[in-house]
């Protein structure tokens, strides 16, 4: 069975726009950038952006990348809104933590997660 994660990647239709979103809006570090494949790093995890001709913007499901906030989740929500991210709703409270969903520049689902406060 699986012993680790080799790659996490998301399809994109506009590489420059996607790299700018993840770099400037979410704050990830760009490690490699090309027209077909770009790599960003966050907390030791490499995220690939894969330019594909048949990639389409969709909200019909698929993988979701969940980020941990640098500070408190309310501040991250406010910062993403200020930077123009497509934030869908408010922070939701759950027994397992707090989340808020948003979309990347290509329509992929993302979210920020904060564990339960003790």
PDB file of C-alpha atoms in Angstrom:
ATOM      1  CA  UNK A   1       0.000   0.000   0.000  1.00  0.00           C
ATOM      2  CA  UNK A   2       0.951   3.675  -0.074  1.00  0.00           C
ATOM      3  CA  UNK A   3       3.832   4.747   2.131  1.00  0.00           C
ATOM      4  CA  UNK A   4       3.755   8.467   1.364  1.00  0.00           C
ATOM      5  CA  UNK A   5       2.672  11.161  -1.035  1.00  0.00           C
ATOM      6  CA  UNK A   6       4.773  11.417  -4.199  1.00  0.00           C
ATOM      7  CA  UNK A   7       2.977  14.326  -5.872  1.00  0.00           C
ATOM      8  CA  UNK A   8       0.026  16.599  -5.369  1.00  0.00           C
ATOM      9  CA  UNK A   9      -0.942  18.471  -8.515  1.00  0.00           C
ATOM     10  CA  UNK A  10      -3.852  20.431  -9.858  1.00  0.00           C
ATOM     11  CA  UNK A  11      -4.835  21.052 -13.472  1.00  0.00           C
ATOM     12  CA  UNK A  12      -4.612  24.629 -14.717  1.00  0.00           C
ATOM     13  CA  UNK A  13      -5.626  26.336 -17.927  1.00  0.00           C
ATOM     14  CA  UNK A  14      -3.536  29.505 -17.471  1.00  0.00           C
ATOM     15  CA  UNK A  15      -0.147  28.785 -15.890  1.00  0.00           C
ATOM     16  CA  UNK A  16       0.898  32.395 -15.330  1.00  0.00           C
ATOM     17  CA  UNK A  17      -2.418  33.247 -13.685  1.00  0.00           C
ATOM     18  CA  UNK A  18      -2.289  30.096 -11.517  1.00  0.00           C
ATOM     19  CA  UNK A  19       1.315  30.652 -10.392  1.00  0.00           C
ATOM     20  CA  UNK A  20       0.482  34.274  -9.535  1.00  0.00           C
ATOM     21  CA  UNK A  21      -2.548  33.151  -7.520  1.00  0.00           C
ATOM     22  CA  UNK A  22      -0.690  30.573  -5.441  1.00  0.00           C
ATOM     23  CA  UNK A  23       2.325  32.863  -4.980  1.00  0.00           C
ATOM     24  CA  UNK A  24       0.635  36.231  -4.434  1.00  0.00           C
ATOM     25  CA  UNK A  25      -2.744  35.278  -2.966  1.00  0.00           C
ATOM     26  CA  UNK A  26      -1.985  32.147  -0.936  1.00  0.00           C
ATOM     27  CA  UNK A  27       1.690  32.950  -0.240  1.00  0.00           C
ATOM     28  CA  UNK A  28       3.349  29.746  -1.481  1.00  0.00           C
ATOM     29  CA  UNK A  29       6.983  29.683  -2.614  1.00  0.00           C
ATOM     30  CA  UNK A  30       7.571  29.064  -6.337  1.00  0.00           C
ATOM     31  CA  UNK A  31      10.332  26.464  -6.768  1.00  0.00           C
ATOM     32  CA  UNK A  32      10.081  25.858 -10.523  1.00  0.00           C
ATOM     33  CA  UNK A  33       8.035  27.531 -13.237  1.00  0.00           C
ATOM     34  CA  UNK A  34       7.452  26.642 -16.874  1.00  0.00           C
ATOM     35  CA  UNK A  35       4.596  26.801 -19.358  1.00  0.00           C
ATOM     36  CA  UNK A  36       3.664  23.129 -18.805  1.00  0.00           C
ATOM     37  CA  UNK A  37       4.560  22.396 -15.171  1.00  0.00           C
ATOM     38  CA  UNK A  38       5.260  24.579 -12.149  1.00  0.00           C
ATOM     39  CA  UNK A  39       6.076  23.608  -8.576  1.00  0.00           C
ATOM     40  CA  UNK A  40       5.220  25.452  -5.402  1.00  0.00           C
ATOM     41  CA  UNK A  41       6.238  24.571  -1.857  1.00  0.00           C
ATOM     42  CA  UNK A  42       4.344  24.952   1.399  1.00  0.00           C
ATOM     43  CA  UNK A  43       5.453  23.424   4.684  1.00  0.00           C
ATOM     44  CA  UNK A  44       7.647  20.815   3.011  1.00  0.00           C
ATOM     45  CA  UNK A  45       4.942  19.712   0.543  1.00  0.00           C
ATOM     46  CA  UNK A  46       5.483  20.273  -3.171  1.00  0.00           C
ATOM     47  CA  UNK A  47       2.350  21.158  -5.145  1.00  0.00           C
ATOM     48  CA  UNK A  48       2.488  20.865  -8.926  1.00  0.00           C
ATOM     49  CA  UNK A  49       0.496  22.933 -11.380  1.00  0.00           C
ATOM     50  CA  UNK A  50      -0.098  20.968 -14.573  1.00  0.00           C
ATOM     51  CA  UNK A  51      -1.082  22.864 -17.728  1.00  0.00           C
ATOM     52  CA  UNK A  52      -3.284  20.609 -19.794  1.00  0.00           C
ATOM     53  CA  UNK A  53      -5.185  21.412 -22.923  1.00  0.00           C
ATOM     54  CA  UNK A  54      -8.205  19.497 -21.686  1.00  0.00           C
ATOM     55  CA  UNK A  55      -8.227  21.005 -18.187  1.00  0.00           C
ATOM     56  CA  UNK A  56     -11.449  22.820 -17.512  1.00  0.00           C
ATOM     57  CA  UNK A  57     -12.666  25.081 -14.767  1.00  0.00           C
ATOM     58  CA  UNK A  58     -15.176  23.087 -12.778  1.00  0.00           C
ATOM     59  CA  UNK A  59     -16.836  23.089  -9.402  1.00  0.00           C
ATOM     60  CA  UNK A  60     -18.073  19.504  -9.794  1.00  0.00           C
ATOM     61  CA  UNK A  61     -15.754  17.968  -7.209  1.00  0.00           C
ATOM     62  CA  UNK A  62     -12.320  16.439  -7.188  1.00  0.00           C
ATOM     63  CA  UNK A  63      -9.313  16.835  -4.933  1.00  0.00           C
ATOM     64  CA  UNK A  64      -9.173  19.639  -2.373  1.00  0.00           C
ATOM     65  CA  UNK A  65      -5.961  21.134  -1.021  1.00  0.00           C
ATOM     66  CA  UNK A  66      -6.317  22.202   2.598  1.00  0.00           C
ATOM     67  CA  UNK A  67      -3.817  24.729   3.965  1.00  0.00           C
ATOM     68  CA  UNK A  68      -2.900  25.440   7.568  1.00  0.00           C
ATOM     69  CA  UNK A  69      -2.995  29.143   8.448  1.00  0.00           C
ATOM     70  CA  UNK A  70       0.165  30.986   9.503  1.00  0.00           C
ATOM     71  CA  UNK A  71      -1.838  32.752  12.214  1.00  0.00           C
ATOM     72  CA  UNK A  72      -5.460  32.691  13.199  1.00  0.00           C
ATOM     73  CA  UNK A  73      -7.957  31.545  10.610  1.00  0.00           C
ATOM     74  CA  UNK A  74     -10.000  34.775  10.770  1.00  0.00           C
ATOM     75  CA  UNK A  75      -6.934  36.757   9.689  1.00  0.00           C
ATOM     76  CA  UNK A  76      -6.296  34.409   6.752  1.00  0.00           C
ATOM     77  CA  UNK A  77      -9.914  34.759   5.619  1.00  0.00           C
ATOM     78  CA  UNK A  78      -9.681  38.560   5.743  1.00  0.00           C
ATOM     79  CA  UNK A  79      -6.318  38.532   3.919  1.00  0.00           C
ATOM     80  CA  UNK A  80      -7.573  36.265   1.120  1.00  0.00           C
ATOM     81  CA  UNK A  81     -10.627  38.477   0.613  1.00  0.00           C
ATOM     82  CA  UNK A  82      -8.408  41.564   0.532  1.00  0.00           C
ATOM     83  CA  UNK A  83      -6.225  39.886  -2.119  1.00  0.00           C
ATOM     84  CA  UNK A  84      -9.298  39.177  -4.260  1.00  0.00           C
ATOM     85  CA  UNK A  85      -9.648  35.417  -3.735  1.00  0.00           C
ATOM     86  CA  UNK A  86     -12.982  33.758  -4.529  1.00  0.00           C
ATOM     87  CA  UNK A  87     -13.962  32.945  -0.929  1.00  0.00           C
ATOM     88  CA  UNK A  88     -17.180  30.974  -0.618  1.00  0.00           C
ATOM     89  CA  UNK A  89     -18.910  31.771   2.640  1.00  0.00           C
ATOM     90  CA  UNK A  90     -17.584  32.118   6.144  1.00  0.00           C
ATOM     91  CA  UNK A  91     -15.643  29.976   8.601  1.00  0.00           C
ATOM     92  CA  UNK A  92     -17.600  26.878   9.555  1.00  0.00           C
ATOM     93  CA  UNK A  93     -17.253  25.248  12.980  1.00  0.00           C
ATOM     94  CA  UNK A  94     -16.989  21.463  13.362  1.00  0.00           C
ATOM     95  CA  UNK A  95     -16.009  19.120  16.219  1.00  0.00           C
ATOM     96  CA  UNK A  96     -12.793  18.338  14.276  1.00  0.00           C
ATOM     97  CA  UNK A  97     -11.881  21.983  13.543  1.00  0.00           C
ATOM     98  CA  UNK A  98     -12.730  25.109  11.591  1.00  0.00           C
ATOM     99  CA  UNK A  99     -12.565  25.585   7.811  1.00  0.00           C
ATOM    100  CA  UNK A 100     -13.405  28.030   5.090  1.00  0.00           C
ATOM    101  CA  UNK A 101     -13.477  27.114   1.399  1.00  0.00           C
ATOM    102  CA  UNK A 102     -12.228  29.179  -1.516  1.00  0.00           C
ATOM    103  CA  UNK A 103     -11.336  28.676  -5.175  1.00  0.00           C
ATOM    104  CA  UNK A 104      -8.050  29.105  -6.980  1.00  0.00           C
ATOM    105  CA  UNK A 105      -7.743  31.075 -10.209  1.00  0.00           C
ATOM    106  CA  UNK A 106      -8.625  27.946 -12.198  1.00  0.00           C
ATOM    107  CA  UNK A 107     -11.780  27.021 -10.241  1.00  0.00           C
ATOM    108  CA  UNK A 108     -10.162  24.265  -8.122  1.00  0.00           C
ATOM    109  CA  UNK A 109     -11.414  23.859  -4.551  1.00  0.00           C
ATOM    110  CA  UNK A 110      -9.130  24.917  -1.699  1.00  0.00           C
ATOM    111  CA  UNK A 111      -9.650  25.528   1.990  1.00  0.00           C
ATOM    112  CA  UNK A 112      -7.957  26.703   5.143  1.00  0.00           C
ATOM    113  CA  UNK A 113      -8.227  24.479   8.231  1.00  0.00           C
ATOM    114  CA  UNK A 114      -7.615  25.224  11.887  1.00  0.00           C
ATOM    115  CA  UNK A 115      -7.778  22.421  14.493  1.00  0.00           C
ATOM    116  CA  UNK A 116     -10.236  22.634  17.390  1.00  0.00           C
ATOM    117  CA  UNK A 117      -9.346  25.186  20.022  1.00  0.00           C
ATOM    118  CA  UNK A 118      -8.808  23.670  23.439  1.00  0.00           C
TER     119      UNK A 118
END
